[in-house]
Short mmCIF file of N, CA and C in Angstrom, two decimals:
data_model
loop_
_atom_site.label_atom_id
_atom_site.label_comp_id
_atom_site.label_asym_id
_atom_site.label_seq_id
_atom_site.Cartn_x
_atom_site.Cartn_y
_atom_site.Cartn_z
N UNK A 27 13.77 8.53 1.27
CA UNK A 27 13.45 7.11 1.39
C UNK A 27 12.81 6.64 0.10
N UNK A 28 13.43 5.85 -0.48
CA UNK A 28 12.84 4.97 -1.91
C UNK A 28 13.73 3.66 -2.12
N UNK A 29 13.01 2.93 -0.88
CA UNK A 29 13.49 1.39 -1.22
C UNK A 29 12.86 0.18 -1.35
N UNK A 30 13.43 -0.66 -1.95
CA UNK A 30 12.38 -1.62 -2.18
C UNK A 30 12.00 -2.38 -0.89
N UNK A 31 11.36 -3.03 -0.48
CA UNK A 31 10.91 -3.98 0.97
C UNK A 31 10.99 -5.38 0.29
N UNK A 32 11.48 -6.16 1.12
CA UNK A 32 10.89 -7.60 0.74
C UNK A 32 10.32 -8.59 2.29
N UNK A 33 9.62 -9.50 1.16
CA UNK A 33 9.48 -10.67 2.62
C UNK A 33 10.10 -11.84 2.03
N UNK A 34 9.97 -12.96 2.67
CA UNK A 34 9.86 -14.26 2.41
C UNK A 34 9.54 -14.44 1.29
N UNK A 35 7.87 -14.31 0.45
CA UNK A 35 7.36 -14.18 -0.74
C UNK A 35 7.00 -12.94 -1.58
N UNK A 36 7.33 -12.31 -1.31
CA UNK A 36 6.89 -10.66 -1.96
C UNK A 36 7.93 -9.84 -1.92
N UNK A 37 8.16 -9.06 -3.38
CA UNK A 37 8.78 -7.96 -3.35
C UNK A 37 8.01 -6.80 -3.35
N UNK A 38 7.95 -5.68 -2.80
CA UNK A 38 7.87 -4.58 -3.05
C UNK A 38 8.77 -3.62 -3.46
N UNK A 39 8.06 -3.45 -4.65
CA UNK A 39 9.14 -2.32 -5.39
C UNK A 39 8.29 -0.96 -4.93
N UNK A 40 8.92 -0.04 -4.62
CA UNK A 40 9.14 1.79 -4.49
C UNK A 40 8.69 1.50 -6.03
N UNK A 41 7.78 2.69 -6.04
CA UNK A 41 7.79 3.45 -7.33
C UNK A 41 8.61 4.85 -7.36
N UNK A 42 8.49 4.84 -8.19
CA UNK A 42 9.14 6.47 -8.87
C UNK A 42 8.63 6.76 -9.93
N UNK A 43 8.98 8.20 -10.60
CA UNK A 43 8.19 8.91 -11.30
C UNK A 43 8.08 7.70 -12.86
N UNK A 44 9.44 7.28 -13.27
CA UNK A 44 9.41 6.61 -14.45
C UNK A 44 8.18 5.54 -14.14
N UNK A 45 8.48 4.72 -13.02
CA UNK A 45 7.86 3.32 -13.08
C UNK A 45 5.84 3.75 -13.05
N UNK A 46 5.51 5.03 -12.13
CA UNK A 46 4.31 5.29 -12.01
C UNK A 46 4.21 5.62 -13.70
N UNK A 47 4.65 6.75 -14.27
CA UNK A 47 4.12 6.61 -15.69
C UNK A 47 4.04 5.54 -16.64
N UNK A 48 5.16 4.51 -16.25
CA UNK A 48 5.10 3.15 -17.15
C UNK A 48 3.54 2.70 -16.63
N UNK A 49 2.90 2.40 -15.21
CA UNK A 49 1.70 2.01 -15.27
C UNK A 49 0.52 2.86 -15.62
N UNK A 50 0.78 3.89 -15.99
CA UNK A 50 -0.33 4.15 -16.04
C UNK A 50 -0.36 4.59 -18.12
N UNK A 51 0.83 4.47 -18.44
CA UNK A 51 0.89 3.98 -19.65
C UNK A 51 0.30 2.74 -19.99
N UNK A 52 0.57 1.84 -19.55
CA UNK A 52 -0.08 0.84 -19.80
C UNK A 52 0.54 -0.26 -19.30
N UNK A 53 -0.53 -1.99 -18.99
CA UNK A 53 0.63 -2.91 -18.12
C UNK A 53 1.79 -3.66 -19.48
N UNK A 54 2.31 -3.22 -20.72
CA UNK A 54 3.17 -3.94 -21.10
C UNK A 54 4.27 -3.54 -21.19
N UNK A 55 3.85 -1.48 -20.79
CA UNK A 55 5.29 -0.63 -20.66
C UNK A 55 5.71 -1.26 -19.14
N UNK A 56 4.22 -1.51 -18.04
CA UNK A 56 4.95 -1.43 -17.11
C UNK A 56 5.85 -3.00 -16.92
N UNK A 57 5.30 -4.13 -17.55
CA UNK A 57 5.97 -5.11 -17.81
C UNK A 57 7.35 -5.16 -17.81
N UNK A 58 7.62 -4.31 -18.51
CA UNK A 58 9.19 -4.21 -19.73
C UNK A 58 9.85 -3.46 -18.36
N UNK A 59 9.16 -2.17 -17.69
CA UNK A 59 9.90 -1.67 -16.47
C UNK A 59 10.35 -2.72 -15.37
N UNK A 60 9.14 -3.11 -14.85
CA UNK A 60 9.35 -4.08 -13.65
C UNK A 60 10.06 -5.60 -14.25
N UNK A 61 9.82 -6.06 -15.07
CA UNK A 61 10.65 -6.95 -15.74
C UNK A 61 9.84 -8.80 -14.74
N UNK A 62 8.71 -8.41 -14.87
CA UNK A 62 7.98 -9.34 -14.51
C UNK A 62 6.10 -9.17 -15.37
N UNK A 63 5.53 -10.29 -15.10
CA UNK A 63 4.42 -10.66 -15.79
C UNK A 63 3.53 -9.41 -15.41
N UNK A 64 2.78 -8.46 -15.89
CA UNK A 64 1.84 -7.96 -15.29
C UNK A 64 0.48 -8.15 -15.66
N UNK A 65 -0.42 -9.16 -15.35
CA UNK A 65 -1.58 -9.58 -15.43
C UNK A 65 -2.67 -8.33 -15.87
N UNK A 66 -3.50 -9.09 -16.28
CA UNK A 66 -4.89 -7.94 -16.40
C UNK A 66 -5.71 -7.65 -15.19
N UNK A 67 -6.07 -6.47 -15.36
CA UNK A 67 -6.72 -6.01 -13.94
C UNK A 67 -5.83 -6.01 -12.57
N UNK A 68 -4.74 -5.81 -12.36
CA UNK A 68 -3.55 -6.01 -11.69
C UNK A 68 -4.48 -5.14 -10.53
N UNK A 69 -5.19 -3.79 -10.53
CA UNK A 69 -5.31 -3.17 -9.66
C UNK A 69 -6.45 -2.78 -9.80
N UNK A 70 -8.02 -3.15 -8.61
CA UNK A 70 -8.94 -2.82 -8.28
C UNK A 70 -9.53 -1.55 -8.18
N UNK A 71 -8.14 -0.26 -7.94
CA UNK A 71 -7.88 1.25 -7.68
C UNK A 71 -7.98 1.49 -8.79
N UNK A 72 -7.87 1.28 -10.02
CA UNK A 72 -7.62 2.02 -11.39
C UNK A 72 -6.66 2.75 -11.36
N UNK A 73 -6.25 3.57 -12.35
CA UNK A 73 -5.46 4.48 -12.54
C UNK A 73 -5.19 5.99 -11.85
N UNK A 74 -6.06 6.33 -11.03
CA UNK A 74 -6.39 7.56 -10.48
C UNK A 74 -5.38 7.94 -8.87
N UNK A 75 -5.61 6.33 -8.30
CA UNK A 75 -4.02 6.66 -7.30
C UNK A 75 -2.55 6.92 -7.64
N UNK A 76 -2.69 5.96 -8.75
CA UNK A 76 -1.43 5.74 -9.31
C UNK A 76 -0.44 7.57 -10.02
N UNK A 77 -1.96 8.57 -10.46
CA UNK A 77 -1.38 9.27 -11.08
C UNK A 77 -1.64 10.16 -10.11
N UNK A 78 -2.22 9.72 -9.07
CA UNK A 78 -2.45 11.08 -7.48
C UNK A 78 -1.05 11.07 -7.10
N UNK A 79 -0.04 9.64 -6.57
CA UNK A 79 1.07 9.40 -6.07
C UNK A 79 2.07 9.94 -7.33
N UNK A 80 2.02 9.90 -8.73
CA UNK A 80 2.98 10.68 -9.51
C UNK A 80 2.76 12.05 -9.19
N UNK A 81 1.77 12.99 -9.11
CA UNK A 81 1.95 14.21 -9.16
C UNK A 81 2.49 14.58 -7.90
N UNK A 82 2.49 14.01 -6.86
CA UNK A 82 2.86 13.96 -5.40
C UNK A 82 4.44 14.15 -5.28
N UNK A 83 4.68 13.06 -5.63
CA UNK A 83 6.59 13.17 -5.88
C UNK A 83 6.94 13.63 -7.13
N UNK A 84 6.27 14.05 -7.74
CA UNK A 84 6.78 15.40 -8.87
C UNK A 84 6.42 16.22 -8.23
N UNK A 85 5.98 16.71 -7.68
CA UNK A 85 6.22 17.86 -6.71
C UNK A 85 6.75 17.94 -5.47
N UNK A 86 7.34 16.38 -5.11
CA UNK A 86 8.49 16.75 -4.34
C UNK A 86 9.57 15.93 -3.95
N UNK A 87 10.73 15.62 -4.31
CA UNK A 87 11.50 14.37 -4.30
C UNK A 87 11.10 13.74 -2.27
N UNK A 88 11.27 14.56 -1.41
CA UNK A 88 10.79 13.71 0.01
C UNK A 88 9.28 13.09 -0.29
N UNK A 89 8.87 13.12 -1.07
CA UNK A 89 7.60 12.06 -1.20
C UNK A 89 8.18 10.42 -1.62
N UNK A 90 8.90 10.71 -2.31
CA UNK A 90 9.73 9.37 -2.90
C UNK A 90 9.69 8.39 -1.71
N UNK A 91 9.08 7.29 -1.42
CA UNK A 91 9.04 6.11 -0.81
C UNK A 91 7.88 6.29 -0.07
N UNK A 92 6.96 6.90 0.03
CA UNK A 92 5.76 7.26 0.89
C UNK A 92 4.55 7.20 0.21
N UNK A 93 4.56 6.49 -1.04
CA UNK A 93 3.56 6.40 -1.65
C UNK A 93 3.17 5.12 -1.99
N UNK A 94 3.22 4.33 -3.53
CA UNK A 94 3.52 3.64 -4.14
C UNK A 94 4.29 2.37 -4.15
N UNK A 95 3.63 1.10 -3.76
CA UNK A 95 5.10 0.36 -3.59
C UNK A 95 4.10 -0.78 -4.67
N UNK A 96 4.52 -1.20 -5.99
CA UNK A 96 4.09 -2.52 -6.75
C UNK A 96 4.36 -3.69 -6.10
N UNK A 97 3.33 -4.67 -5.70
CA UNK A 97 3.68 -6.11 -4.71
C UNK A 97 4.09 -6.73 -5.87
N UNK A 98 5.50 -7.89 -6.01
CA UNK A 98 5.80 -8.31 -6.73
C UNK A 98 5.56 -10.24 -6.05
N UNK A 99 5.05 -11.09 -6.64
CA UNK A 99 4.88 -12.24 -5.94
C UNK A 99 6.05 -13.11 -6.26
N UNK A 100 7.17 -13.47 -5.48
CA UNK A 100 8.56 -13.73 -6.56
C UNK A 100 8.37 -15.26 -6.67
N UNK A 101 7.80 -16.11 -6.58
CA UNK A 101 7.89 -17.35 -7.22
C UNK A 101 7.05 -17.61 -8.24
N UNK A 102 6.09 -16.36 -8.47
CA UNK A 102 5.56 -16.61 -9.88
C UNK A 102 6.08 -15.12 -10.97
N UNK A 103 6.96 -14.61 -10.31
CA UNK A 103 7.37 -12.99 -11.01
C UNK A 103 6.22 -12.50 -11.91
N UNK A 104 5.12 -12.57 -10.51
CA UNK A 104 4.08 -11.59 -10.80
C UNK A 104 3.48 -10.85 -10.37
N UNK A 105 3.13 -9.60 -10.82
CA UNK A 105 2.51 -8.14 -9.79
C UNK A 105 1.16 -8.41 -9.40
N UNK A 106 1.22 -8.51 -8.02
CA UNK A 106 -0.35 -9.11 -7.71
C UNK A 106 -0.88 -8.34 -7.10
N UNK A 107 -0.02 -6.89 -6.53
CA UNK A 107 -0.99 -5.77 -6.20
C UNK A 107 -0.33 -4.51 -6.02
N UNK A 108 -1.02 -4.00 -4.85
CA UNK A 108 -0.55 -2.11 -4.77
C UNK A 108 -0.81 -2.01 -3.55
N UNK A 109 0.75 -1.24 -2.92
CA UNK A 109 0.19 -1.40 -1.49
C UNK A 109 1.15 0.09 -0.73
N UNK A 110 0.91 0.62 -0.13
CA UNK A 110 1.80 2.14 0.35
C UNK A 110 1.05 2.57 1.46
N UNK A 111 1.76 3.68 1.61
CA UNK A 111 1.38 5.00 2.34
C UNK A 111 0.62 6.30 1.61
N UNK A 112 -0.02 6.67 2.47
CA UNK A 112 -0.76 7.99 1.57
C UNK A 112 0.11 9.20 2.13
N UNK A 113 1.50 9.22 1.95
CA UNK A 113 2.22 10.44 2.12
C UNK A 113 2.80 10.16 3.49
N UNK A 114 4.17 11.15 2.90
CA UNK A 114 4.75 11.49 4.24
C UNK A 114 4.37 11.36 5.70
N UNK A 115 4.74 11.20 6.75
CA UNK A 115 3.79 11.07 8.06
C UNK A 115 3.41 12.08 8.25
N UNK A 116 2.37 12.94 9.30
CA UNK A 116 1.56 14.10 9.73
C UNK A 116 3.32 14.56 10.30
N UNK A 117 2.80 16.04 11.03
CA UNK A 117 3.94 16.31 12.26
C UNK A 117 3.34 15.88 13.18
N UNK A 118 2.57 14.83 13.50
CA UNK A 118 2.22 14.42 14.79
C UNK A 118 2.39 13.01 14.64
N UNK A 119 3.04 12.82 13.33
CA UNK A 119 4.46 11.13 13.05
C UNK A 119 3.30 10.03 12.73
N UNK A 120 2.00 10.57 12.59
CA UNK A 120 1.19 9.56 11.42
C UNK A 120 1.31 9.40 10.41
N UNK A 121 1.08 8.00 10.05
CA UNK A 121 1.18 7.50 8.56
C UNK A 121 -0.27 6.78 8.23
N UNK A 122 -0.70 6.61 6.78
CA UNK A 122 -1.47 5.55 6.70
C UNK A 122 -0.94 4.90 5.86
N UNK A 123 -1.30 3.38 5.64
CA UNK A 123 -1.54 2.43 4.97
C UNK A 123 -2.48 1.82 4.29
N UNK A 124 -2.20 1.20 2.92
CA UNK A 124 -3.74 0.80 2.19
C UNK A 124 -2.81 -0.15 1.29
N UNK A 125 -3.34 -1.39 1.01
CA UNK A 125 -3.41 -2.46 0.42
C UNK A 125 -4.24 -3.39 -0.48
N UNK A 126 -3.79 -3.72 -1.23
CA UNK A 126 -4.84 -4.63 -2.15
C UNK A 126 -3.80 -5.62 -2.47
N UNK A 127 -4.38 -7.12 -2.82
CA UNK A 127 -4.07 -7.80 -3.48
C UNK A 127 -4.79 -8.89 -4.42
N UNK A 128 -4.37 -9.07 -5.68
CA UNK A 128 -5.07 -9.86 -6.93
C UNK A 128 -5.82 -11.04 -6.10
N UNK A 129 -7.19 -10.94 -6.60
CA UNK A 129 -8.26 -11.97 -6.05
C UNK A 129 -7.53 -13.34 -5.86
N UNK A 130 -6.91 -13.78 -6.69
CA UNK A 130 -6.49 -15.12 -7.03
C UNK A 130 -5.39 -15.51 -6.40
N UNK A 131 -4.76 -14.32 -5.13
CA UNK A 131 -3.51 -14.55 -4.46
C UNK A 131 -4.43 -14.37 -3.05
N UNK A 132 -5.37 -14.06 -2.56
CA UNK A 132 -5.81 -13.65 -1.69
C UNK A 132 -6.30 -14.67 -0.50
N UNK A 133 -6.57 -14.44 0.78
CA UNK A 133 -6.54 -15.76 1.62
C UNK A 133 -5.61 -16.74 1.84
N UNK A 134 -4.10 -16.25 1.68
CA UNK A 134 -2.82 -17.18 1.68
C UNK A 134 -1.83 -16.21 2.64
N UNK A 135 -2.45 -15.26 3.49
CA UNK A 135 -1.87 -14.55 4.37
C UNK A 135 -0.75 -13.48 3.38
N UNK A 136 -0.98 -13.50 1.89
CA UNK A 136 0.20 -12.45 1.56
C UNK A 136 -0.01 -11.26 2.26
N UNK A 137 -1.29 -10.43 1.96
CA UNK A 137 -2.09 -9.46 2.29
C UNK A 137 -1.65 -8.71 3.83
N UNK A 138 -1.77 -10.27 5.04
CA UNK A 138 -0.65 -9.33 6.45
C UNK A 138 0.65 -9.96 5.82
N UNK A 139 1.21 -10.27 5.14
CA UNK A 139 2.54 -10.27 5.10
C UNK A 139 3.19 -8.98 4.72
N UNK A 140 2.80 -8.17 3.56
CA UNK A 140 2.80 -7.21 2.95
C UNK A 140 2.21 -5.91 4.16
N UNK A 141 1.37 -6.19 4.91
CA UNK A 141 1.06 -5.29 5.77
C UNK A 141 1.81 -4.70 6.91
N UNK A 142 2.35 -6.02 7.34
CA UNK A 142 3.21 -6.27 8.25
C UNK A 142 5.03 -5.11 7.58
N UNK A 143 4.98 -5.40 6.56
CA UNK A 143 6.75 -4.87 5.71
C UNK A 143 6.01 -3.56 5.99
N UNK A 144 5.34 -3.03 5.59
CA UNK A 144 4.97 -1.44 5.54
C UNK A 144 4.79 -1.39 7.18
N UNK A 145 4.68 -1.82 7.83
CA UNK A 145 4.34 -1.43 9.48
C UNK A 145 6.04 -1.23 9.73
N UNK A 146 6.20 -2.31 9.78
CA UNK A 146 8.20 -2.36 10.04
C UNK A 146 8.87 -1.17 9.27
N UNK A 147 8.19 -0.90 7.83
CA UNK A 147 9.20 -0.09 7.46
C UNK A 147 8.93 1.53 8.00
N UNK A 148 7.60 1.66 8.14
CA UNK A 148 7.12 3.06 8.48
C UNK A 148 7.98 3.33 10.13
N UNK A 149 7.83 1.95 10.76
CA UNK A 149 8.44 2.36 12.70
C UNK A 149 9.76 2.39 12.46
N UNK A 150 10.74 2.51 11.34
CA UNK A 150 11.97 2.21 11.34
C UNK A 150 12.09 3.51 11.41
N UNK A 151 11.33 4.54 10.91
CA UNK A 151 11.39 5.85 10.88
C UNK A 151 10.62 6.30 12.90
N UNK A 152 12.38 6.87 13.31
CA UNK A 152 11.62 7.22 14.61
C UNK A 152 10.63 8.27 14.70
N UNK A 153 10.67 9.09 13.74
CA UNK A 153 9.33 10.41 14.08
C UNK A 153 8.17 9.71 13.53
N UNK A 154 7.93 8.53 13.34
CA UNK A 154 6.73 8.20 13.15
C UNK A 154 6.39 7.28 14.32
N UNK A 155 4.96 8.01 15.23
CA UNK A 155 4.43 7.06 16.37
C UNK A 155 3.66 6.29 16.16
N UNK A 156 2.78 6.39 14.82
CA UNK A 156 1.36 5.66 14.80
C UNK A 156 1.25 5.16 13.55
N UNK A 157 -0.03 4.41 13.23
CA UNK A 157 -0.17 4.06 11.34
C UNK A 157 -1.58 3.76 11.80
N UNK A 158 -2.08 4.58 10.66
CA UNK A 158 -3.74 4.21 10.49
C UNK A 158 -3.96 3.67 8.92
N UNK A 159 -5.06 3.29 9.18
CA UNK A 159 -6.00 2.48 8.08
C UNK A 159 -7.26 2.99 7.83
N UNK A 160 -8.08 2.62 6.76
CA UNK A 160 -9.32 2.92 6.93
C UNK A 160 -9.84 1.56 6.10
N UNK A 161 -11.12 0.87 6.71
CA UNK A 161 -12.11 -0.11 5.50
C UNK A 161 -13.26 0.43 5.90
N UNK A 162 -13.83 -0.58 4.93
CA UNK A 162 -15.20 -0.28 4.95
C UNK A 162 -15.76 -0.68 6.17
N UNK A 163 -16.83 -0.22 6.71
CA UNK A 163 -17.61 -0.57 8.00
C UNK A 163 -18.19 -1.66 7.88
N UNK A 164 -17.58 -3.05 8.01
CA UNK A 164 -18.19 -4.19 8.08
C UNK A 164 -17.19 -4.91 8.11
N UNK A 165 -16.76 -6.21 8.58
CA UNK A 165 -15.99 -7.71 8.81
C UNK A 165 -15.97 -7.67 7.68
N UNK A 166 -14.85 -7.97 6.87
CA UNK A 166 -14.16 -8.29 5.85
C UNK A 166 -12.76 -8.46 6.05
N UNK A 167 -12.21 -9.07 5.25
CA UNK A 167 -10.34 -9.18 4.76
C UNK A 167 -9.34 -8.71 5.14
N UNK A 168 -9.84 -7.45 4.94
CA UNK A 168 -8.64 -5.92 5.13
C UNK A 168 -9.16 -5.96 6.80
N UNK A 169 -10.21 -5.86 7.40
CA UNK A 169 -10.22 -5.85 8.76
C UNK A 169 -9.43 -6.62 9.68
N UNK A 170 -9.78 -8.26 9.03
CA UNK A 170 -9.12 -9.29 9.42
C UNK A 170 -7.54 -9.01 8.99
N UNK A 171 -7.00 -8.72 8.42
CA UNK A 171 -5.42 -8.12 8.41
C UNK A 171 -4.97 -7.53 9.13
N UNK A 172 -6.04 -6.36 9.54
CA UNK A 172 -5.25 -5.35 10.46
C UNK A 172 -5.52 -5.76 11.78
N UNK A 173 -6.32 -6.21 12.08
CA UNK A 173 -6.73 -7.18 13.58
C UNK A 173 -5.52 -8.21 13.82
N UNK A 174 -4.72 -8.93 12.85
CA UNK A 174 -3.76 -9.34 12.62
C UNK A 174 -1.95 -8.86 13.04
N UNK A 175 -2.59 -7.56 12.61
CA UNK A 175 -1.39 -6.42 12.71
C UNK A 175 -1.18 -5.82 13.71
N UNK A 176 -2.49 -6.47 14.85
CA UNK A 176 -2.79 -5.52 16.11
C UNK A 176 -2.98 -4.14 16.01
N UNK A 177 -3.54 -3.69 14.66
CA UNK A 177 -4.34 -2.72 14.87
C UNK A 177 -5.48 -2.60 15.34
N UNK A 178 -6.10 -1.50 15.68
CA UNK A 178 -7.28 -1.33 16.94
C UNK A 178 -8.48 -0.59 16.14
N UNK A 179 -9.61 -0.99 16.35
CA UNK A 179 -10.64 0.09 15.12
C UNK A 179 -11.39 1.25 16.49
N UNK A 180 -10.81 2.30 15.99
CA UNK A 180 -10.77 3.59 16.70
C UNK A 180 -11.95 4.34 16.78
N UNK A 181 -12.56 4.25 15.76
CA UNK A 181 -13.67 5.30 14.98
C UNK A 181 -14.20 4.77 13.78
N UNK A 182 -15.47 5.14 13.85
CA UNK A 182 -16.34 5.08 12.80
C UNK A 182 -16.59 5.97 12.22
N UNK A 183 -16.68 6.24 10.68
CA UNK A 183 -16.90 7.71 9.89
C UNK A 183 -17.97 7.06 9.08
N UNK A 184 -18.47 8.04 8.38
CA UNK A 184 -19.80 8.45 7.46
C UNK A 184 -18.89 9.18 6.40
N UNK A 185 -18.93 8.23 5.52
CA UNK A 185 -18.02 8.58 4.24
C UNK A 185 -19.30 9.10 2.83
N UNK A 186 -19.51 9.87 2.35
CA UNK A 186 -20.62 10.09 0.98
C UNK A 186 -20.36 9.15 0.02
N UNK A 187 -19.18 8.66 -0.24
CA UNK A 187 -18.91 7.78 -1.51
C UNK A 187 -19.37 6.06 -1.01
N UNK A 188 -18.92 5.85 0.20
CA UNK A 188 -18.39 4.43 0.87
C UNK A 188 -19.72 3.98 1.80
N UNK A 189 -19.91 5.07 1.97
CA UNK A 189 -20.86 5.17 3.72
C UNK A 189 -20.08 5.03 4.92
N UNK A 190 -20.19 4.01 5.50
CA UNK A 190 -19.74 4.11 6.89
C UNK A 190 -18.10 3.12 6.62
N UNK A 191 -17.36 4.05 7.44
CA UNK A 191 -15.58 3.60 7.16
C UNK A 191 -15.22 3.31 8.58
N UNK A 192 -14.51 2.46 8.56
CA UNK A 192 -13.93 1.97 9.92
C UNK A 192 -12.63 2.78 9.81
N UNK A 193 -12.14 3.56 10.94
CA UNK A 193 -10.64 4.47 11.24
C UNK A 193 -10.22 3.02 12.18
N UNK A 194 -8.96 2.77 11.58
CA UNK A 194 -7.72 1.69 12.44
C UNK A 194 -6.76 2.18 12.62
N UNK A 195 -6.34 2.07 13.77
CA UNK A 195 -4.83 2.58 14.50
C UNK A 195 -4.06 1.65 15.43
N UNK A 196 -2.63 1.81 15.15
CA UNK A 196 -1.44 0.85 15.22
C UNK A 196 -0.86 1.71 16.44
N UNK A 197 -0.40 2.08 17.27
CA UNK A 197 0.48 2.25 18.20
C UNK A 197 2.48 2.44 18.45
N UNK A 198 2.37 3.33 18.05
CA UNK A 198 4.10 2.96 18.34
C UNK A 198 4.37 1.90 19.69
N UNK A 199 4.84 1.00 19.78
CA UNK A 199 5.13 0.91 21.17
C UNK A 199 6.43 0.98 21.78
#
């Protein structure tokens, strides 16, 4: 699986090994790749997912579409965020999801729009039953998305970096 998703307003492009090294080369290689504007500060994550998800599918072509997808905003052909899966599903057909999008696009519902394509695309796959999330332990954005998505907040964790993380879970139905 390595395809692109779209909505209404957003492309998501699949990464792959070329396009992850174009970003983390830098945003004017990745410019010239994606063949759209790539703003400064495009991604809140830095560079450190970006080159977690390359070593991932360099070590194994079935990682290809389970990572990495660049949000492309197509009426301004601009990359306004980063949004995927953290790997393949479990054998017990879990997936997660994690999203960001550029401050300045934010509060215009892209955020569940984009949430929503990764939900559809993960249940298209029948061995996957569930999709989790994680935010931070408090009402914010990303909560309000997945409350959106009819995801359910399951559990509370005690994270050392974060502190307290909200666990969200989606349901096959």
């Amino acid at each position: 699986m390595n395809k692109n998703l779209e909505t209404k307003r957003l492309l998501l492009i699949a990464s792959n090994q070329n396009l992850l090294e174009s970003a983390i080369e830098g945003d004017k290689k990745l410019s010239q790749q994606l063949g759209v504007i790539v703003p400064e500060n495009w991604t809140e994550f830095g560079l450190a997912p970006l080159q977690y998800a390359l070593d991932k599918i360099k070590s194994s072509k079935e990682e290809l579409g389970w990572w990495n997808y660049f949000v492309i905003h197509k009426s301004d052909n601009k990359l306004i965020g980063n949004c995927g899966y953290s790997g393949q599903p479990t054998e017990e057909g879990i997936v997660e999801i994690g999203y960001e999008i550029k401050s300045e696009y934010r509060n215009k519902g892209l955020a569940t729009e984009l949430a929503n394509t990764l939900i559809d695309n993960a249940f298209s796959f029948e061995h996957v039953n569930s999709i989790q999330a994680h935010t931070l332990g408090q009402e914010n954005p990303s909560t309000k998305v997945l409350s959106k998505c009819n995801f359910q907040k399951i559990e509370e964790l005690e994270d050392e970096a974060e502190g307290i993380i909200w666990k969200w879970k989606l349901q096959r139905t």
